[in-house]
PDB file of C-alpha atoms in Angstrom:
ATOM      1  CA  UNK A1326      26.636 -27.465 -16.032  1.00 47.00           C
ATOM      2  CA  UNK A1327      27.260 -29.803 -18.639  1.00 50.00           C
ATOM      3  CA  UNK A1328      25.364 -30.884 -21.353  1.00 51.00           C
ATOM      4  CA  UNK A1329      21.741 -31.490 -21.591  1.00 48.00           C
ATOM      5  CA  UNK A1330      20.049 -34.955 -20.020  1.00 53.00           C
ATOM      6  CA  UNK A1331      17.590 -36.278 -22.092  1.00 52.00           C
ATOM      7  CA  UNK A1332      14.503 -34.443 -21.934  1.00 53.00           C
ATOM      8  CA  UNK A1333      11.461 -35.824 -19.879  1.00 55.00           C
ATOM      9  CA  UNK A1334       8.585 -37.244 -21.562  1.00 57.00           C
ATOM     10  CA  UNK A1335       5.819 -35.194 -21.248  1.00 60.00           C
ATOM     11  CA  UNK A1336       2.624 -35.892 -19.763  1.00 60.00           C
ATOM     12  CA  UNK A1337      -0.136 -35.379 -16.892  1.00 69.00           C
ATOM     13  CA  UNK A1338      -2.371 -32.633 -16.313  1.00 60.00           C
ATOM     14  CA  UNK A1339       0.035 -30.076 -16.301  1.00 67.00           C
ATOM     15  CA  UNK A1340       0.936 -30.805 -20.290  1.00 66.00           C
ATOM     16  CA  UNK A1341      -2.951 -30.844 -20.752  1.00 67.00           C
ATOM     17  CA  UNK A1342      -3.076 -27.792 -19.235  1.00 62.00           C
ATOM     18  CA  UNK A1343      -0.671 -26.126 -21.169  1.00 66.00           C
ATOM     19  CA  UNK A1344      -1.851 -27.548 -24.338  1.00 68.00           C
ATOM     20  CA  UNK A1345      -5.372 -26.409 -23.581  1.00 61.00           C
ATOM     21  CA  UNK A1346      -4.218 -22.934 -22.001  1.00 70.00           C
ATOM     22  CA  UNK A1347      -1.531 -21.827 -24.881  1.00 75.00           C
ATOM     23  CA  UNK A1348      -4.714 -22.091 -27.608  1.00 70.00           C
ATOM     24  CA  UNK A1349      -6.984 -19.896 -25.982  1.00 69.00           C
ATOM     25  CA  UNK A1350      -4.030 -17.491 -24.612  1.00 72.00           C
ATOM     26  CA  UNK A1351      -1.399 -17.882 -27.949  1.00 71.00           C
ATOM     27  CA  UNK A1352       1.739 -16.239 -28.824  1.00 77.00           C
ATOM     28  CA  UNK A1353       1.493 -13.366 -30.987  1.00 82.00           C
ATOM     29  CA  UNK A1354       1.298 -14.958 -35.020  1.00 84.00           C
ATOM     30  CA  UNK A1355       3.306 -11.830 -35.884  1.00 88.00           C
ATOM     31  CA  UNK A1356       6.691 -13.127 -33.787  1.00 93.00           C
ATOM     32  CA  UNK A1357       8.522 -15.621 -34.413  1.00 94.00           C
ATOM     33  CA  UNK A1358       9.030 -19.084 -31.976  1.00 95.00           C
ATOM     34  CA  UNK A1359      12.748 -18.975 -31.747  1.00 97.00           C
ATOM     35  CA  UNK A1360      15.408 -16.927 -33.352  1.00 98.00           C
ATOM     36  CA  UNK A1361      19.163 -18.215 -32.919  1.00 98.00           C
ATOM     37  CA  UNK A1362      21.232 -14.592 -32.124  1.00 98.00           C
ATOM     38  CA  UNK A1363      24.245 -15.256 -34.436  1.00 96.00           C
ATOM     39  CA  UNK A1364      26.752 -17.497 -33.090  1.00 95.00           C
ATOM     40  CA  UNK A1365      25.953 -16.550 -28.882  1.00 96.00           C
ATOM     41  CA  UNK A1366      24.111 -19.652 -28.170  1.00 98.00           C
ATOM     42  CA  UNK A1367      21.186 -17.600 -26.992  1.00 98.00           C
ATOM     43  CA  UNK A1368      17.666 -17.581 -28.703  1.00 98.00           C
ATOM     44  CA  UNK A1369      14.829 -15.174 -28.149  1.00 98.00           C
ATOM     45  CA  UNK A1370      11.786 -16.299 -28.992  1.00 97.00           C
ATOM     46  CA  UNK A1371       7.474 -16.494 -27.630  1.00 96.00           C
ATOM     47  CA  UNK A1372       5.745 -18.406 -25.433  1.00 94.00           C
ATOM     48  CA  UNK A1373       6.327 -21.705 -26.382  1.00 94.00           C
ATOM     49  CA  UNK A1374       2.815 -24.009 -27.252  1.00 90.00           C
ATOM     50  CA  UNK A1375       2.028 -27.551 -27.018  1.00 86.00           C
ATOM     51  CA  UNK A1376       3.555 -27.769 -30.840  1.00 87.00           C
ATOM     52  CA  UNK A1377       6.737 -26.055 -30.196  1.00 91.00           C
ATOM     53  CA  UNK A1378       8.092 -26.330 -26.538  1.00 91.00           C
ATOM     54  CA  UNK A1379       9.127 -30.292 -27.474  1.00 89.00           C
ATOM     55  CA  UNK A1380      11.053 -28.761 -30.610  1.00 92.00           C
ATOM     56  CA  UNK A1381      13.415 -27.154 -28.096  1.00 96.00           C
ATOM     57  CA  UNK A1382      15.343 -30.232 -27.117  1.00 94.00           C
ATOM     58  CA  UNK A1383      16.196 -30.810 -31.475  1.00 94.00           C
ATOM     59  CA  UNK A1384      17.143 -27.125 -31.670  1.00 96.00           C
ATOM     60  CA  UNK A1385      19.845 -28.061 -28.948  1.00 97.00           C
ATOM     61  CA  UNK A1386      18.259 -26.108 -26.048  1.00 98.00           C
ATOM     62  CA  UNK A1387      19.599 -26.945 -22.883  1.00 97.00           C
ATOM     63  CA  UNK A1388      18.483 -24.039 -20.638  1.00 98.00           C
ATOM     64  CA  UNK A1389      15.726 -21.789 -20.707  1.00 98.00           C
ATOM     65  CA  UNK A1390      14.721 -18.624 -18.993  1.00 98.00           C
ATOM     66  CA  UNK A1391      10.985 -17.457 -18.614  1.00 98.00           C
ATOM     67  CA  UNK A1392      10.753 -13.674 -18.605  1.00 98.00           C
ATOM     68  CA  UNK A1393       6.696 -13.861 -17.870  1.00 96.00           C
ATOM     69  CA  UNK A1394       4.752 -12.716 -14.916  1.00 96.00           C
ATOM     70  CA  UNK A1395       3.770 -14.715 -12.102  1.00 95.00           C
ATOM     71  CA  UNK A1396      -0.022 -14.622 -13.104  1.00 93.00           C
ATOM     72  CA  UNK A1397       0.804 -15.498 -16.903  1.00 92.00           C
ATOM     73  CA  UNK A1398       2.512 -18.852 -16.204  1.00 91.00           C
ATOM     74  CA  UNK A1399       0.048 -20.294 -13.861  1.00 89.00           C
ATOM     75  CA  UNK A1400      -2.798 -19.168 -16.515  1.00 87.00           C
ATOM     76  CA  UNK A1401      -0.498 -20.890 -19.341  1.00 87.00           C
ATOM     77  CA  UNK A1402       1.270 -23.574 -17.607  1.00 89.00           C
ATOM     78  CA  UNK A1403       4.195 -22.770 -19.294  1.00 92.00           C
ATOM     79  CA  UNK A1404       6.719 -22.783 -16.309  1.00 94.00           C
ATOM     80  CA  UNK A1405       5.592 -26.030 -14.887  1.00 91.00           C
ATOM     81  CA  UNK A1406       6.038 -27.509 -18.685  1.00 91.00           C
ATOM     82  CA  UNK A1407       9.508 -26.486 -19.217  1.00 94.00           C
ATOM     83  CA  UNK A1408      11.004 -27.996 -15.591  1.00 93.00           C
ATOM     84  CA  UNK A1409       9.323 -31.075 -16.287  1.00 90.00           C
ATOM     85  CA  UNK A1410      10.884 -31.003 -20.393  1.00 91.00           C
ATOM     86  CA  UNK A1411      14.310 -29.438 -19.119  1.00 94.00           C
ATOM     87  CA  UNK A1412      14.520 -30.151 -14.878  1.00 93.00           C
ATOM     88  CA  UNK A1413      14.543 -27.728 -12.319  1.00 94.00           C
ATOM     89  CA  UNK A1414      17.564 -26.487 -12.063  1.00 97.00           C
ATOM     90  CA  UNK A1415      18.084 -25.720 -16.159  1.00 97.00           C
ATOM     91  CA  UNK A1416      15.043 -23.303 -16.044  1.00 98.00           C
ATOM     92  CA  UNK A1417      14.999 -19.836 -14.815  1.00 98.00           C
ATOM     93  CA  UNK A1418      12.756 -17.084 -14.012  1.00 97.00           C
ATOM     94  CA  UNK A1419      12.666 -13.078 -14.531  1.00 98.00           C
ATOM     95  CA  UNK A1420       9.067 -12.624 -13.560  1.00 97.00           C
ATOM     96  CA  UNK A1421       8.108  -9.044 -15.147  1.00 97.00           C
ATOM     97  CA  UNK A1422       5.356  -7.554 -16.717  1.00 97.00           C
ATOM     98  CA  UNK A1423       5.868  -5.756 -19.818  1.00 97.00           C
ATOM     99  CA  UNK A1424       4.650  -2.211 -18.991  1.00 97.00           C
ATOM    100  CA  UNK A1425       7.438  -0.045 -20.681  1.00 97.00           C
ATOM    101  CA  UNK A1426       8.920   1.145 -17.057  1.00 97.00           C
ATOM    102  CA  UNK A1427      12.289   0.550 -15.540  1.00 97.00           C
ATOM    103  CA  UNK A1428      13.017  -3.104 -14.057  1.00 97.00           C
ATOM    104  CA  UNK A1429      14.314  -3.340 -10.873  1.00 96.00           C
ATOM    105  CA  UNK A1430      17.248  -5.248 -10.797  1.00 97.00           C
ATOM    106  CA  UNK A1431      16.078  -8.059  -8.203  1.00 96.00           C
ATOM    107  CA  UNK A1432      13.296  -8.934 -11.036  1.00 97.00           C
ATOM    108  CA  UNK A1433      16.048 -10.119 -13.748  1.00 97.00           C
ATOM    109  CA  UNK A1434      19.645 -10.477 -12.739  1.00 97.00           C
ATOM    110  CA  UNK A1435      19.381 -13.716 -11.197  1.00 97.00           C
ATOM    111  CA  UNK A1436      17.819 -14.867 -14.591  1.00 98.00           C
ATOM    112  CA  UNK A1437      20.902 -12.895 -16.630  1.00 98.00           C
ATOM    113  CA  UNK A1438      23.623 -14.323 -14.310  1.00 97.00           C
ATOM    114  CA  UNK A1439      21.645 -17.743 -14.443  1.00 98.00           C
ATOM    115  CA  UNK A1440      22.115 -17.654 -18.530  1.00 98.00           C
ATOM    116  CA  UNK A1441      25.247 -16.155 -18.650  1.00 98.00           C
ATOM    117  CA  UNK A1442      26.724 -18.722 -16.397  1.00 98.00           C
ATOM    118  CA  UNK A1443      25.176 -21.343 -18.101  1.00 98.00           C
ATOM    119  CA  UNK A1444      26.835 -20.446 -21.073  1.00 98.00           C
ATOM    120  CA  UNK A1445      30.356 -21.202 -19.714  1.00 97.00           C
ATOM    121  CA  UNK A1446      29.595 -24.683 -20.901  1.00 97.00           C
ATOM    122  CA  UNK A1447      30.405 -24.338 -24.488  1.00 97.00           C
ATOM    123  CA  UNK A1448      27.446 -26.961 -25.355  1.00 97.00           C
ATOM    124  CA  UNK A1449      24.827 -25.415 -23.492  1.00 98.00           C
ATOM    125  CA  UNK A1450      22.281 -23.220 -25.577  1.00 98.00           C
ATOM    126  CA  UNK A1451      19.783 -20.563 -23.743  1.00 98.00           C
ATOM    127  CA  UNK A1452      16.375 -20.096 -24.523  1.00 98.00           C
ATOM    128  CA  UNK A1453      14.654 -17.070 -23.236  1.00 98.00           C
ATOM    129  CA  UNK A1454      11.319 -15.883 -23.901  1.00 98.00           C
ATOM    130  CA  UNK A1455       8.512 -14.125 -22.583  1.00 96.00           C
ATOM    131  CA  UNK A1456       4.654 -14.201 -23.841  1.00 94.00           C
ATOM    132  CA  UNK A1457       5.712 -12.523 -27.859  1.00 95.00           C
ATOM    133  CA  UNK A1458       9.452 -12.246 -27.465  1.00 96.00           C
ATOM    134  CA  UNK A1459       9.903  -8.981 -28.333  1.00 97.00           C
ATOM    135  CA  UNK A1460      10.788  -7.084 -25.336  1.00 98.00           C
ATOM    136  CA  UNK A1461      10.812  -9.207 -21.803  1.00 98.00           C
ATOM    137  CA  UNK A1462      13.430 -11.551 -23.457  1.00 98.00           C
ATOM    138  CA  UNK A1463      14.983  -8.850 -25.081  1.00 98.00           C
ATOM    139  CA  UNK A1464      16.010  -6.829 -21.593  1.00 98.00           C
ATOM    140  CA  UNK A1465      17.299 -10.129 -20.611  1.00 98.00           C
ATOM    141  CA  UNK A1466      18.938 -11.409 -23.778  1.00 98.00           C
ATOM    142  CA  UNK A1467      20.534  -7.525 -23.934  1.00 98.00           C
ATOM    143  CA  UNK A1468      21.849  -7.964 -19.836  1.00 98.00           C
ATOM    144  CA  UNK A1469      23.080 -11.481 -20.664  1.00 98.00           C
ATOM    145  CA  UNK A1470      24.883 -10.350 -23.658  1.00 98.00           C
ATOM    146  CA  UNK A1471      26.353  -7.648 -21.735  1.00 98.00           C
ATOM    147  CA  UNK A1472      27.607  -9.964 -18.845  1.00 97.00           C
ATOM    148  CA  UNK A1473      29.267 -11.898 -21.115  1.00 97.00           C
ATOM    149  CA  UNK A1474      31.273  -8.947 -22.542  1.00 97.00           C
ATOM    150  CA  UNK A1475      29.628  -7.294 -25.584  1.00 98.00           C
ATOM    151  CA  UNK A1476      29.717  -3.541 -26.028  1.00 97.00           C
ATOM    152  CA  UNK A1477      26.026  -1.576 -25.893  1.00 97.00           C
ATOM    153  CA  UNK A1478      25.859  -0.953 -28.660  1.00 98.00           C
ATOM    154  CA  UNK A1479      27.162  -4.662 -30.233  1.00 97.00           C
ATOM    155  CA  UNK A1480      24.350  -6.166 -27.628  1.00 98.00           C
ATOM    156  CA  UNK A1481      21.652  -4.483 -29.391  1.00 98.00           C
ATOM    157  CA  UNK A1482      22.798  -4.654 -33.008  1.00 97.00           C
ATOM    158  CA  UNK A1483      23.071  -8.468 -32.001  1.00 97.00           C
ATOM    159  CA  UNK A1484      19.546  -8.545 -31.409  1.00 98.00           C
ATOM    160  CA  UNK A1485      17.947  -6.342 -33.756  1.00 97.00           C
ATOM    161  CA  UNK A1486      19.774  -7.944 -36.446  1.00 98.00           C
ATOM    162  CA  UNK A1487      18.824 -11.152 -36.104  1.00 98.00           C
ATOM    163  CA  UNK A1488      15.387 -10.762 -33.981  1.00 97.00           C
ATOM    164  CA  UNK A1489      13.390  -8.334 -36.281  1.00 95.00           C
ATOM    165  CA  UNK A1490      10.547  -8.246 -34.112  1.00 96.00           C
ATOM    166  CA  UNK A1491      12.966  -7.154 -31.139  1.00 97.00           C
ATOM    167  CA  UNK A1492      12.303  -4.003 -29.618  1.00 97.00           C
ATOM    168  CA  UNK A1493      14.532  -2.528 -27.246  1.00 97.00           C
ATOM    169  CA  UNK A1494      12.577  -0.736 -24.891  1.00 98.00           C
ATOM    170  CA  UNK A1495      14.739   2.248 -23.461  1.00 98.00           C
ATOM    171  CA  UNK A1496      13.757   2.085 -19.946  1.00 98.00           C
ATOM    172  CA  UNK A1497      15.050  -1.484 -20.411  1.00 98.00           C
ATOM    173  CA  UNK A1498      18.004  -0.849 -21.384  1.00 98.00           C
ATOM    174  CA  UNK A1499      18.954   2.168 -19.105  1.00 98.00           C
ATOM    175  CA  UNK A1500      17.700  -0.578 -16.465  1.00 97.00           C
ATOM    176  CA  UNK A1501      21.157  -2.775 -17.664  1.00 98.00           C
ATOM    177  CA  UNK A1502      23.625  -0.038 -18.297  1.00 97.00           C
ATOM    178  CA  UNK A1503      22.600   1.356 -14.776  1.00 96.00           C
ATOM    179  CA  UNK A1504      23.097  -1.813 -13.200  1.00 97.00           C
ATOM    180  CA  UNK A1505      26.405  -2.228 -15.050  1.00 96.00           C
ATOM    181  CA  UNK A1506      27.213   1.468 -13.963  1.00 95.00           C
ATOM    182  CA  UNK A1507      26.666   0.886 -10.550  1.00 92.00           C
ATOM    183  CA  UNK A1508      28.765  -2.026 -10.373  1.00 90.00           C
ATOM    184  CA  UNK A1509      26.336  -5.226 -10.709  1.00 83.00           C
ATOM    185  CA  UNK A1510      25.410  -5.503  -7.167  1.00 70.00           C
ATOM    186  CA  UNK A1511      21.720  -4.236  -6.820  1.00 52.00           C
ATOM    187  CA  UNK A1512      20.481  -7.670  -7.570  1.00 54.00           C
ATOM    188  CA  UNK A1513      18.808  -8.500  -4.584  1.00 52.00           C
ATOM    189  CA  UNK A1514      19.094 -12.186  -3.279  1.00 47.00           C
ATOM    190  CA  UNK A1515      20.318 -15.012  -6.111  1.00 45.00           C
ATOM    191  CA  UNK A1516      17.492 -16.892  -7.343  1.00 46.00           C
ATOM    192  CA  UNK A1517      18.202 -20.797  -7.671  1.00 44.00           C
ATOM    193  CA  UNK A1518      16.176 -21.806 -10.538  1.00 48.00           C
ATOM    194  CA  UNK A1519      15.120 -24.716  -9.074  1.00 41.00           C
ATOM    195  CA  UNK A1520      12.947 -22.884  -6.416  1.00 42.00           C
ATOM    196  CA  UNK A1521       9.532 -23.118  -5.948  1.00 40.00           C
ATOM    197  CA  UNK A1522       7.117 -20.220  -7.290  1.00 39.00           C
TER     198      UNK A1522
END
């Protein structure tokens, strides 16, 4: 995948629209933006704002992955930012809401294999968030992690040791290790990041 282009410049209504939208629906003050987990190349972090999504590029993110539901990046414009910062095809998408339930496979495989895969370029560096980064990014942060061979239990000490806000939710995680256990398959369709939503 190589490494990343130079980011776009950003501007046009959609940038307004995020700027405007990610003030009156914020990221939780109690979580932090970004947090680096150890030496993986993968950071877990919030919704990014108006202030913060241009400080991606200088942390050396090259791909990110958007673990929000449908309805929360149209109201925040956050999806439509990060394609025009990063491109198309270096931004994925595990649409979920975070209700504490089980996660169907189909809603954030394509995302995990997307950022695992990704990672095969030793300079690329994943982003993934959702709206606080505490447990949307986490599930996928945890599956990613596990595709790219850590142990359960070394996924989640990965995480909670370095993202203290992290919460692994256990109907997330017995989502993963199911999938795992059943062989990786029950993905549904891949989802090319570059398609429209």
């Amino acid at each position: 995948m190589g490494s990343a282009p130079q980011p776009a410049p950003l501007r046009g209504w959609r940038v307004r629209h995020h700027r405007l939208s990610t003030r009156v629906y914020p990221p939780s003050r109690n979580t932090a933006w970004l947090t680096w987990l150890g030496d993986e190349r993968i950071a877990v972090g919030n919704l990014p704002t108006a202030a913060s999504i241009v400080r991606l590029p200088d942390e050396g993110v090259t791909h990110v992955v958007n673990c929000r539901a449908r309805l929360q990046t149209v109201v925040s414009g956050d999806l439509a930012v990060e394609r025009a910062l990063f491109g198309r095809e270096r931004v994925a998408r595990a649409a979920m809401w975070d209700d504490g339930k089980p996660k169907p496979p189909a809603l954030w495989t394509p995302a995990a294999r997307f950022a695992a895969d990704a990672l095969d370029d030793p300079e690329a560096r994943v982003f993934i968030h959702c709206q606080a980064g505490r447990r949307r990014s986490v599930l996928v942060a945890y599956a990613v992690l596990r595709l790219r061979g850590h142990g359960s239990d070394s996924a989640e000490r990965l995480i909670l040791d370095h993202r203290t806000e992290a919460q692994l939710v256990p109907a997330y995680r017995d989502s993963v290790e199911r999938w795992l256990a059943d062989g990786g398959e029950d993905d549904g369709p891949p989802a090319p990041p570059a398609a429209a939503q």
